[in-house]
PDB file of C-alpha atoms in Angstrom:
ATOM      1  CA  MET Z   1    -231.311-141.253  41.220  1.00  0.00           C
ATOM      2  CA  TRP Z   2    -228.603-143.948  40.750  1.00  0.00           C
ATOM      3  CA  THR Z   3    -227.177-147.033  42.476  1.00  0.00           C
ATOM      4  CA  TYR Z   4    -224.087-148.757  41.897  1.00  0.00           C
ATOM      5  CA  ASP Z   5    -223.816-152.489  40.667  1.00  0.00           C
ATOM      6  CA  LYS Z   6    -220.607-154.058  41.716  1.00  0.00           C
ATOM      7  CA  LYS Z   7    -219.589-155.740  38.587  1.00  0.00           C
ATOM      8  CA  LEU Z   8    -218.001-154.689  35.199  1.00  0.00           C
ATOM      9  CA  GLN Z   9    -220.506-154.988  32.094  1.00  0.00           C
ATOM     10  CA  TYR Z  10    -218.055-157.101  30.304  1.00  0.00           C
ATOM     11  CA  PRO Z  11    -214.863-158.740  31.987  1.00  0.00           C
ATOM     12  CA  VAL Z  12    -211.417-157.090  31.845  1.00  0.00           C
ATOM     13  CA  LYS Z  13    -208.467-159.309  32.613  1.00  0.00           C
ATOM     14  CA  ILE Z  14    -205.040-158.253  31.212  1.00  0.00           C
ATOM     15  CA  LYS Z  15    -202.016-160.297  31.964  1.00  0.00           C
ATOM     16  CA  ASN Z  16    -199.218-157.769  30.607  1.00  0.00           C
ATOM     17  CA  PRO Z  17    -199.013-154.119  31.790  1.00  0.00           C
ATOM     18  CA  ASN Z  18    -198.363-151.903  29.020  1.00  0.00           C
ATOM     19  CA  PRO Z  19    -198.201-148.095  29.664  1.00  0.00           C
ATOM     20  CA  LYS Z  20    -197.704-147.058  26.241  1.00  0.00           C
ATOM     21  CA  LEU Z  21    -200.955-148.698  25.206  1.00  0.00           C
ATOM     22  CA  ALA Z  22    -202.695-147.029  28.315  1.00  0.00           C
ATOM     23  CA  GLN Z  23    -201.539-143.644  27.205  1.00  0.00           C
ATOM     24  CA  ILE Z  24    -203.564-144.287  24.012  1.00  0.00           C
ATOM     25  CA  ILE Z  25    -206.568-145.869  25.400  1.00  0.00           C
ATOM     26  CA  ILE Z  26    -207.080-143.198  27.893  1.00  0.00           C
ATOM     27  CA  SER Z  27    -208.678-141.032  25.350  1.00  0.00           C
ATOM     28  CA  GLN Z  28    -211.863-143.170  25.752  1.00  0.00           C
ATOM     29  CA  LEU Z  29    -211.874-141.989  29.135  1.00  0.00           C
ATOM     30  CA  GLY Z  30    -211.494-138.203  29.015  1.00  0.00           C
ATOM     31  CA  GLY Z  31    -210.999-137.529  25.333  1.00  0.00           C
ATOM     32  CA  PRO Z  32    -213.258-135.591  22.985  1.00  0.00           C
ATOM     33  CA  ASP Z  33    -215.295-138.792  22.086  1.00  0.00           C
ATOM     34  CA  GLY Z  34    -214.582-140.653  25.298  1.00  0.00           C
ATOM     35  CA  GLU Z  35    -217.205-142.395  27.616  1.00  0.00           C
ATOM     36  CA  MET Z  36    -217.246-139.464  30.158  1.00  0.00           C
ATOM     37  CA  GLY Z  37    -218.322-137.064  27.479  1.00  0.00           C
ATOM     38  CA  ALA Z  38    -220.840-139.615  26.183  1.00  0.00           C
ATOM     39  CA  SER Z  39    -222.451-140.194  29.606  1.00  0.00           C
ATOM     40  CA  MET Z  40    -222.519-136.362  30.426  1.00  0.00           C
ATOM     41  CA  ARG Z  41    -223.996-135.625  26.927  1.00  0.00           C
ATOM     42  CA  TYR Z  42    -226.854-138.173  27.078  1.00  0.00           C
ATOM     43  CA  LEU Z  43    -227.859-137.644  30.864  1.00  0.00           C
ATOM     44  CA  ASN Z  44    -227.856-133.764  30.489  1.00  0.00           C
ATOM     45  CA  GLN Z  45    -229.743-133.969  27.264  1.00  0.00           C
ATOM     46  CA  ARG Z  46    -232.799-136.008  28.684  1.00  0.00           C
ATOM     47  CA  TYR Z  47    -234.549-133.103  30.476  1.00  0.00           C
ATOM     48  CA  SER Z  48    -235.626-131.499  27.460  1.00  0.00           C
ATOM     49  CA  MET Z  49    -236.926-134.433  25.383  1.00  0.00           C
ATOM     50  CA  PRO Z  50    -240.723-134.215  24.383  1.00  0.00           C
ATOM     51  CA  TYR Z  51    -241.015-138.120  23.884  1.00  0.00           C
ATOM     52  CA  ASN Z  52    -240.944-140.726  26.399  1.00  0.00           C
ATOM     53  CA  GLU Z  53    -239.097-143.036  23.967  1.00  0.00           C
ATOM     54  CA  VAL Z  54    -236.268-140.671  23.452  1.00  0.00           C
ATOM     55  CA  THR Z  55    -236.078-139.809  27.300  1.00  0.00           C
ATOM     56  CA  GLY Z  56    -235.905-143.544  27.937  1.00  0.00           C
ATOM     57  CA  ILE Z  57    -233.288-144.148  25.293  1.00  0.00           C
ATOM     58  CA  LEU Z  58    -231.170-141.241  26.554  1.00  0.00           C
ATOM     59  CA  THR Z  59    -231.430-142.387  30.218  1.00  0.00           C
ATOM     60  CA  ASP Z  60    -230.696-145.908  29.559  1.00  0.00           C
ATOM     61  CA  ILE Z  61    -227.669-145.292  27.078  1.00  0.00           C
ATOM     62  CA  GLY Z  62    -226.293-142.590  29.292  1.00  0.00           C
ATOM     63  CA  THR Z  63    -226.416-145.050  32.247  1.00  0.00           C
ATOM     64  CA  GLU Z  64    -224.708-147.758  30.078  1.00  0.00           C
ATOM     65  CA  GLU Z  65    -222.071-145.114  29.178  1.00  0.00           C
ATOM     66  CA  LEU Z  66    -221.198-144.988  32.869  1.00  0.00           C
ATOM     67  CA  ALA Z  67    -220.656-148.712  32.912  1.00  0.00           C
ATOM     68  CA  HIS Z  68    -218.262-148.293  29.894  1.00  0.00           C
ATOM     69  CA  LEU Z  69    -216.461-145.512  31.840  1.00  0.00           C
ATOM     70  CA  GLU Z  70    -215.767-147.997  34.441  1.00  0.00           C
ATOM     71  CA  MET Z  71    -214.502-150.596  31.904  1.00  0.00           C
ATOM     72  CA  VAL Z  72    -212.196-148.291  30.234  1.00  0.00           C
ATOM     73  CA  ALA Z  73    -210.837-147.255  33.769  1.00  0.00           C
ATOM     74  CA  ALA Z  74    -210.511-151.131  34.519  1.00  0.00           C
ATOM     75  CA  ILE Z  75    -208.303-151.415  31.360  1.00  0.00           C
ATOM     76  CA  LEU Z  76    -206.196-148.394  32.294  1.00  0.00           C
ATOM     77  CA  HIS Z  77    -205.643-149.619  35.882  1.00  0.00           C
ATOM     78  CA  GLN Z  78    -204.684-153.139  34.708  1.00  0.00           C
ATOM     79  CA  LEU Z  79    -202.265-151.850  31.956  1.00  0.00           C
ATOM     80  CA  THR Z  80    -200.282-149.614  34.611  1.00  0.00           C
ATOM     81  CA  ARG Z  81    -200.050-152.218  37.381  1.00  0.00           C
ATOM     82  CA  ASN Z  82    -196.731-153.240  39.009  1.00  0.00           C
ATOM     83  CA  LEU Z  83    -194.621-150.936  36.784  1.00  0.00           C
ATOM     84  CA  LYS Z  84    -190.973-150.582  36.945  1.00  0.00           C
ATOM     85  CA  GLU Z  85    -189.323-147.160  36.611  1.00  0.00           C
ATOM     86  CA  GLU Z  86    -187.534-148.269  33.512  1.00  0.00           C
ATOM     87  CA  GLU Z  87    -190.945-149.169  31.914  1.00  0.00           C
ATOM     88  CA  ILE Z  88    -191.817-145.457  32.516  1.00  0.00           C
ATOM     89  CA  ALA Z  89    -188.912-143.362  31.993  1.00  0.00           C
ATOM     90  CA  GLY Z  90    -188.504-142.225  28.410  1.00  0.00           C
ATOM     91  CA  THR Z  91    -191.932-143.511  27.256  1.00  0.00           C
ATOM     92  CA  PRO Z  92    -194.944-141.285  26.330  1.00  0.00           C
ATOM     93  CA  PHE Z  93    -196.568-142.617  29.621  1.00  0.00           C
ATOM     94  CA  ALA Z  94    -193.827-140.420  31.629  1.00  0.00           C
ATOM     95  CA  THR Z  95    -195.633-137.041  31.263  1.00  0.00           C
ATOM     96  CA  TYR Z  96    -198.950-138.671  32.681  1.00  0.00           C
ATOM     97  CA  PHE Z  97    -196.963-140.325  35.386  1.00  0.00           C
ATOM     98  CA  VAL Z  98    -195.406-137.360  36.686  1.00  0.00           C
ATOM     99  CA  ASP Z  99    -198.765-135.614  37.251  1.00  0.00           C
ATOM    100  CA  HIS Z 100    -200.968-138.487  38.208  1.00  0.00           C
ATOM    101  CA  THR Z 101    -198.681-141.528  39.002  1.00  0.00           C
ATOM    102  CA  THR Z 102    -200.883-144.516  38.128  1.00  0.00           C
ATOM    103  CA  GLY Z 103    -204.123-142.931  39.099  1.00  0.00           C
ATOM    104  CA  VAL Z 104    -206.849-142.996  36.731  1.00  0.00           C
ATOM    105  CA  TYR Z 105    -207.436-139.406  35.522  1.00  0.00           C
ATOM    106  CA  PRO Z 106    -209.751-138.452  32.492  1.00  0.00           C
ATOM    107  CA  VAL Z 107    -207.386-136.761  30.021  1.00  0.00           C
ATOM    108  CA  ALA Z 108    -207.358-137.234  26.146  1.00  0.00           C
ATOM    109  CA  ALA Z 109    -204.422-139.206  24.692  1.00  0.00           C
ATOM    110  CA  SER Z 110    -202.846-135.729  23.696  1.00  0.00           C
ATOM    111  CA  GLY Z 111    -202.648-134.820  27.303  1.00  0.00           C
ATOM    112  CA  VAL Z 112    -205.851-132.184  27.455  1.00  0.00           C
ATOM    113  CA  PRO Z 113    -207.901-132.926  30.517  1.00  0.00           C
ATOM    114  CA  PHE Z 114    -211.564-133.790  30.136  1.00  0.00           C
ATOM    115  CA  ASP Z 115    -213.513-130.806  29.109  1.00  0.00           C
ATOM    116  CA  MET Z 116    -217.397-130.223  28.961  1.00  0.00           C
ATOM    117  CA  LYS Z 117    -216.779-128.620  25.773  1.00  0.00           C
ATOM    118  CA  TYR Z 118    -216.863-132.078  23.990  1.00  0.00           C
ATOM    119  CA  VAL Z 119    -220.536-132.281  25.148  1.00  0.00           C
ATOM    120  CA  GLY Z 120    -223.398-130.496  23.121  1.00  0.00           C
ATOM    121  CA  VAL Z 121    -226.685-129.857  24.886  1.00  0.00           C
ATOM    122  CA  LYS Z 122    -228.699-127.631  22.617  1.00  0.00           C
ATOM    123  CA  GLY Z 123    -232.140-128.265  24.035  1.00  0.00           C
ATOM    124  CA  ASP Z 124    -233.684-129.065  20.648  1.00  0.00           C
ATOM    125  CA  ILE Z 125    -234.361-132.788  20.104  1.00  0.00           C
ATOM    126  CA  VAL Z 126    -233.409-132.769  16.349  1.00  0.00           C
ATOM    127  CA  ALA Z 127    -230.104-130.940  16.914  1.00  0.00           C
ATOM    128  CA  ASP Z 128    -229.241-133.144  20.044  1.00  0.00           C
ATOM    129  CA  LEU Z 129    -230.005-136.590  18.482  1.00  0.00           C
ATOM    130  CA  HIS Z 130    -227.869-135.628  15.451  1.00  0.00           C
ATOM    131  CA  GLU Z 131    -225.033-134.750  17.956  1.00  0.00           C
ATOM    132  CA  ASP Z 132    -225.718-138.137  19.570  1.00  0.00           C
ATOM    133  CA  MET Z 133    -225.481-140.258  16.461  1.00  0.00           C
ATOM    134  CA  ALA Z 134    -222.248-138.261  15.486  1.00  0.00           C
ATOM    135  CA  ALA Z 135    -220.879-138.784  18.808  1.00  0.00           C
ATOM    136  CA  GLU Z 136    -221.388-142.673  18.436  1.00  0.00           C
ATOM    137  CA  GLN Z 137    -219.708-142.749  15.153  1.00  0.00           C
ATOM    138  CA  LYS Z 138    -216.792-140.839  16.409  1.00  0.00           C
ATOM    139  CA  ALA Z 139    -216.349-142.934  19.380  1.00  0.00           C
ATOM    140  CA  ARG Z 140    -216.575-146.034  17.165  1.00  0.00           C
ATOM    141  CA  VAL Z 141    -213.581-144.511  14.954  1.00  0.00           C
ATOM    142  CA  THR Z 142    -211.614-143.875  18.112  1.00  0.00           C
ATOM    143  CA  TYR Z 143    -211.960-147.558  18.947  1.00  0.00           C
ATOM    144  CA  ASP Z 144    -211.116-148.576  15.373  1.00  0.00           C
ATOM    145  CA  ASN Z 145    -207.896-146.421  15.906  1.00  0.00           C
ATOM    146  CA  ILE Z 146    -207.221-148.005  19.097  1.00  0.00           C
ATOM    147  CA  LEU Z 147    -207.553-151.527  17.400  1.00  0.00           C
ATOM    148  CA  ARG Z 148    -205.161-150.504  14.796  1.00  0.00           C
ATOM    149  CA  LEU Z 149    -202.684-149.601  17.446  1.00  0.00           C
ATOM    150  CA  CYS Z 150    -202.973-152.493  19.762  1.00  0.00           C
ATOM    151  CA  ASP Z 151    -202.124-156.365  19.477  1.00  0.00           C
ATOM    152  CA  ASP Z 152    -202.667-157.563  23.035  1.00  0.00           C
ATOM    153  CA  PRO Z 153    -205.700-159.932  22.770  1.00  0.00           C
ATOM    154  CA  ASP Z 154    -206.597-159.262  26.400  1.00  0.00           C
ATOM    155  CA  VAL Z 155    -207.146-155.606  25.459  1.00  0.00           C
ATOM    156  CA  LEU Z 156    -208.456-156.268  22.145  1.00  0.00           C
ATOM    157  CA  ASP Z 157    -211.327-158.273  23.554  1.00  0.00           C
ATOM    158  CA  PRO Z 158    -212.962-155.668  25.754  1.00  0.00           C
ATOM    159  CA  ILE Z 159    -212.315-152.839  23.347  1.00  0.00           C
ATOM    160  CA  LYS Z 160    -214.055-154.742  20.435  1.00  0.00           C
ATOM    161  CA  TYR Z 161    -217.102-155.184  22.986  1.00  0.00           C
ATOM    162  CA  LEU Z 162    -217.081-151.396  23.698  1.00  0.00           C
ATOM    163  CA  ARG Z 163    -216.745-150.782  19.876  1.00  0.00           C
ATOM    164  CA  GLN Z 164    -219.715-152.990  19.213  1.00  0.00           C
ATOM    165  CA  ARG Z 165    -221.870-150.968  21.783  1.00  0.00           C
ATOM    166  CA  GLU Z 166    -221.154-147.729  19.882  1.00  0.00           C
ATOM    167  CA  ILE Z 167    -222.940-149.298  16.820  1.00  0.00           C
ATOM    168  CA  VAL Z 168    -225.775-150.346  18.764  1.00  0.00           C
ATOM    169  CA  HIS Z 169    -226.211-146.880  20.295  1.00  0.00           C
ATOM    170  CA  TYR Z 170    -226.069-145.299  17.056  1.00  0.00           C
ATOM    171  CA  GLN Z 171    -228.818-147.396  15.759  1.00  0.00           C
ATOM    172  CA  ARG Z 172    -231.068-146.570  18.860  1.00  0.00           C
ATOM    173  CA  PHE Z 173    -230.470-142.880  18.379  1.00  0.00           C
ATOM    174  CA  GLY Z 174    -231.418-143.484  14.670  1.00  0.00           C
ATOM    175  CA  ASP Z 175    -234.863-145.071  15.957  1.00  0.00           C
ATOM    176  CA  ALA Z 176    -234.973-141.948  18.452  1.00  0.00           C
ATOM    177  CA  LEU Z 177    -234.774-139.463  15.362  1.00  0.00           C
ATOM    178  CA  ARG Z 178    -237.210-141.427  13.343  1.00  0.00           C
ATOM    179  CA  ILE Z 179    -239.709-141.610  16.296  1.00  0.00           C
ATOM    180  CA  THR Z 180    -239.261-137.859  16.486  1.00  0.00           C
ATOM    181  CA  GLN Z 181    -239.673-137.122  12.780  1.00  0.00           C
ATOM    182  CA  ASP Z 182    -242.845-139.326  12.784  1.00  0.00           C
ATOM    183  CA  HIS Z 183    -244.324-136.686  15.151  1.00  0.00           C
ATOM    184  CA  LEU Z 184    -243.791-133.718  12.654  1.00  0.00           C
ATOM    185  CA  ASN Z 185    -246.555-132.600  10.298  1.00  0.00           C
ATOM    186  CA  SER Z 186    -246.055-131.341   6.712  1.00  0.00           C
ATOM    187  CA  LYS Z 187    -245.418-127.639   7.779  1.00  0.00           C
ATOM    188  CA  ASN Z 188    -242.471-128.790   9.542  1.00  0.00           C
ATOM    189  CA  PHE Z 189    -241.371-131.776   7.298  1.00  0.00           C
ATOM    190  CA  TYR Z 190    -237.609-130.511   7.275  1.00  0.00           C
ATOM    191  CA  ALA Z 191    -237.694-130.511  11.091  1.00  0.00           C
ATOM    192  CA  PHE Z 192    -236.568-127.028  11.513  1.00  0.00           C
ATOM    193  CA  ASN Z 193    -237.952-126.442  15.194  1.00  0.00           C
ATOM    194  CA  PRO Z 194    -239.960-129.389  16.550  1.00  0.00           C
ATOM    195  CA  SER Z 195    -239.108-128.732  20.146  1.00  0.00           C
ATOM    196  CA  PHE Z 196    -240.674-125.302  20.614  1.00  0.00           C
ATOM    197  CA  ASP Z 197    -242.839-124.041  17.879  1.00  0.00           C
ATOM    198  CA  LYS Z 198    -246.683-124.824  18.158  1.00  0.00           C
ATOM    199  CA  GLY Z 199    -248.523-126.292  15.366  1.00  0.00           C
ATOM    200  CA  MET Z 200    -245.495-128.081  13.978  1.00  0.00           C
ATOM    201  CA  LYS Z 201    -246.437-131.483  15.367  1.00  0.00           C
ATOM    202  CA  LYS Z 202    -248.970-133.910  14.296  1.00  0.00           C
ATOM    203  CA  THR Z 203    -251.919-133.825  16.517  1.00  0.00           C
TER     204      THR Z 203
ATOM    205  CA  MET R   1    -250.701-145.228  21.527  1.00  0.00           C
ATOM    206  CA  ASN R   2    -250.307-141.765  23.104  1.00  0.00           C
ATOM    207  CA  ARG R   3    -246.453-141.630  23.202  1.00  0.00           C
ATOM    208  CA  ASN R   4    -246.500-139.546  26.209  1.00  0.00           C
ATOM    209  CA  GLU R   5    -248.595-141.680  28.458  1.00  0.00           C
ATOM    210  CA  THR R   6    -248.157-141.218  32.147  1.00  0.00           C
ATOM    211  CA  THR R   7    -248.898-143.527  35.065  1.00  0.00           C
ATOM    212  CA  LYS R   8    -250.691-142.172  38.057  1.00  0.00           C
ATOM    213  CA  HIS R   9    -248.030-141.366  40.351  1.00  0.00           C
ATOM    214  CA  ASP R  10    -248.220-142.902  43.860  1.00  0.00           C
ATOM    215  CA  HIS R  11    -246.923-140.182  46.230  1.00  0.00           C
ATOM    216  CA  THR R  12    -247.449-141.781  49.304  1.00  0.00           C
ATOM    217  CA  ALA R  13    -245.458-145.062  48.368  1.00  0.00           C
ATOM    218  CA  MET R  14    -242.670-143.041  46.725  1.00  0.00           C
ATOM    219  CA  ASN R  15    -242.259-140.708  49.784  1.00  0.00           C
ATOM    220  CA  LYS R  16    -242.166-143.838  51.909  1.00  0.00           C
ATOM    221  CA  LEU R  17    -239.467-145.337  49.835  1.00  0.00           C
ATOM    222  CA  ARG R  18    -237.478-142.126  49.823  1.00  0.00           C
ATOM    223  CA  ALA R  19    -237.479-142.159  53.599  1.00  0.00           C
ATOM    224  CA  ILE R  20    -236.383-145.881  53.842  1.00  0.00           C
ATOM    225  CA  ASP R  21    -233.699-145.338  50.976  1.00  0.00           C
ATOM    226  CA  PHE R  22    -232.414-142.343  52.964  1.00  0.00           C
ATOM    227  CA  ALA R  23    -231.982-144.256  56.050  1.00  0.00           C
ATOM    228  CA  LEU R  24    -230.340-147.058  54.082  1.00  0.00           C
ATOM    229  CA  GLN R  25    -227.910-144.451  52.326  1.00  0.00           C
ATOM    230  CA  GLU R  26    -226.876-143.260  55.901  1.00  0.00           C
ATOM    231  CA  THR R  27    -226.519-146.863  57.178  1.00  0.00           C
ATOM    232  CA  VAL R  28    -224.378-147.950  54.022  1.00  0.00           C
ATOM    233  CA  LEU R  29    -222.016-144.902  54.586  1.00  0.00           C
ATOM    234  CA  PHE R  30    -221.622-145.760  58.159  1.00  0.00           C
ATOM    235  CA  LEU R  31    -221.151-149.451  57.511  1.00  0.00           C
ATOM    236  CA  ASP R  32    -218.562-148.495  54.809  1.00  0.00           C
ATOM    237  CA  ALA R  33    -216.530-146.941  57.554  1.00  0.00           C
ATOM    238  CA  TYR R  34    -217.394-149.277  60.344  1.00  0.00           C
ATOM    239  CA  PRO R  35    -217.883-152.714  58.955  1.00  0.00           C
ATOM    240  CA  GLU R  36    -217.683-154.434  62.257  1.00  0.00           C
ATOM    241  CA  ASN R  37    -220.819-152.807  63.700  1.00  0.00           C
ATOM    242  CA  LYS R  38    -223.285-155.455  64.115  1.00  0.00           C
ATOM    243  CA  GLN R  39    -226.015-152.941  65.283  1.00  0.00           C
ATOM    244  CA  ALA R  40    -225.846-150.911  61.958  1.00  0.00           C
ATOM    245  CA  LEU R  41    -225.778-154.279  60.050  1.00  0.00           C
ATOM    246  CA  HIS R  42    -229.184-155.504  61.888  1.00  0.00           C
ATOM    247  CA  TYR R  43    -230.670-152.059  61.146  1.00  0.00           C
ATOM    248  CA  TYR R  44    -229.527-152.472  57.411  1.00  0.00           C
ATOM    249  CA  HIS R  45    -231.377-155.852  57.205  1.00  0.00           C
ATOM    250  CA  GLN R  46    -234.452-154.444  58.678  1.00  0.00           C
ATOM    251  CA  LEU R  47    -234.554-151.572  56.226  1.00  0.00           C
ATOM    252  CA  LEU R  48    -233.823-153.792  53.364  1.00  0.00           C
ATOM    253  CA  ALA R  49    -236.730-155.984  54.239  1.00  0.00           C
ATOM    254  CA  GLN R  50    -239.198-152.972  54.290  1.00  0.00           C
ATOM    255  CA  ARG R  51    -237.674-151.814  51.033  1.00  0.00           C
ATOM    256  CA  ARG R  52    -238.207-155.181  49.216  1.00  0.00           C
ATOM    257  CA  GLU R  53    -241.874-155.283  50.122  1.00  0.00           C
ATOM    258  CA  LEU R  54    -242.448-151.606  48.973  1.00  0.00           C
ATOM    259  CA  ILE R  55    -240.699-152.133  45.767  1.00  0.00           C
ATOM    260  CA  GLU R  56    -242.926-155.258  45.127  1.00  0.00           C
ATOM    261  CA  GLU R  57    -245.846-153.126  45.640  1.00  0.00           C
ATOM    262  CA  LEU R  58    -244.646-150.349  43.555  1.00  0.00           C
ATOM    263  CA  GLU R  59    -243.519-152.248  40.674  1.00  0.00           C
ATOM    264  CA  HIS R  60    -246.768-154.536  40.611  1.00  0.00           C
ATOM    265  CA  SER R  61    -248.868-151.262  40.287  1.00  0.00           C
ATOM    266  CA  GLY R  62    -246.838-150.362  37.127  1.00  0.00           C
ATOM    267  CA  HIS R  63    -244.026-148.164  38.650  1.00  0.00           C
ATOM    268  CA  PRO R  64    -240.770-149.713  37.668  1.00  0.00           C
ATOM    269  CA  LEU R  65    -238.040-148.299  39.685  1.00  0.00           C
ATOM    270  CA  THR R  66    -235.071-149.845  37.644  1.00  0.00           C
ATOM    271  CA  MET R  67    -234.878-150.983  34.020  1.00  0.00           C
ATOM    272  CA  TYR R  68    -235.201-154.813  35.655  1.00  0.00           C
ATOM    273  CA  GLY R  69    -238.459-153.702  37.340  1.00  0.00           C
ATOM    274  CA  ASN R  70    -241.207-153.837  34.420  1.00  0.00           C
ATOM    275  CA  LYS R  71    -243.532-156.455  36.014  1.00  0.00           C
ATOM    276  CA  SER R  72    -246.121-156.142  33.284  1.00  0.00           C
ATOM    277  CA  GLN R  73    -245.873-158.820  30.635  1.00  0.00           C
ATOM    278  CA  THR R  74    -248.043-156.682  28.295  1.00  0.00           C
ATOM    279  CA  SER R  75    -246.825-153.101  28.402  1.00  0.00           C
ATOM    280  CA  TRP R  76    -243.461-151.289  28.539  1.00  0.00           C
ATOM    281  CA  ASP R  77    -244.100-149.006  31.754  1.00  0.00           C
ATOM    282  CA  TRP R  78    -240.352-148.128  32.313  1.00  0.00           C
ATOM    283  CA  ILE R  79    -240.576-145.173  29.907  1.00  0.00           C
ATOM    284  CA  ARG R  80    -243.850-143.701  31.062  1.00  0.00           C
ATOM    285  CA  GLY R  81    -243.933-140.371  32.719  1.00  0.00           C
ATOM    286  CA  PRO R  82    -243.881-138.483  34.962  1.00  0.00           C
ATOM    287  CA  TRP R  83    -240.010-138.555  34.934  1.00  0.00           C
ATOM    288  CA  PRO R  84    -238.258-137.801  38.198  1.00  0.00           C
ATOM    289  CA  TRP R  85    -237.426-134.386  37.281  1.00  0.00           C
ATOM    290  CA  GLU R  86    -240.968-133.408  36.681  1.00  0.00           C
ATOM    291  CA  PRO R  87    -243.159-131.521  39.384  1.00  0.00           C
ATOM    292  CA  ASP R  88    -245.827-134.332  39.077  1.00  0.00           C
ATOM    293  CA  ALA R  89    -243.225-136.968  40.260  1.00  0.00           C
ATOM    294  CA  ASN R  90    -242.372-134.991  43.349  1.00  0.00           C
TER     295      ASN R  90
END
């Protein structure tokens, strides 16, 4: 089970509202490579993992992703505070505003609501860990793209922090994959089905 | 090292903790709605004291409850099974 820690993992303090920027950053909440997908991916994959190290890594990274979800939501909330109508009308944020006002709703920057289709749970340790490593790289690229489109230092700071975490998570998933492959014997050198077939693991 | 090492699960202590935590959950939800209720606040503190004691006991016998609860200086018990969704942990 979970309990809530009443703090952000890293501070978010944005002076100037900027709904256009929020419209872009929202992809890291409910987009294809966003934090909601990340947390759901890892926390749902845990159950079929045969090694404690891998179960532990998925549990703890999945939990950290929930903290990142909250940070992204905090950025969105602060970027859409105290808006005047003229700051909304005619901007890309207007289409979001008409449906959700300034509530925080998980959608992609393109406007597509969050979908569990973004999340792969194959029930196979090799397939799932490759999915996770790719997911971390895709999230890192999305943060790179946000950094290219953003020039507010108050926003850049937490976004850079979140980008760094993607890199660390990628490295830990790489460790998880190496630990998994260390368990395979010569009959299963190419890791074709380590989860289910007997006689494919080192004894 | 056997990578799938498990710790002997202490069912009695865990069930006691579940009971205390459930009472706390109900009390917290009530206090969220009625923050001025002194009787509920008093009950919350009673439960919290019991919880602290029980967690201390559990964690010192090698069952960290959160990632901050690995009391051992020599072994990483946090990833030992049984995991909460396994029958042996229930």
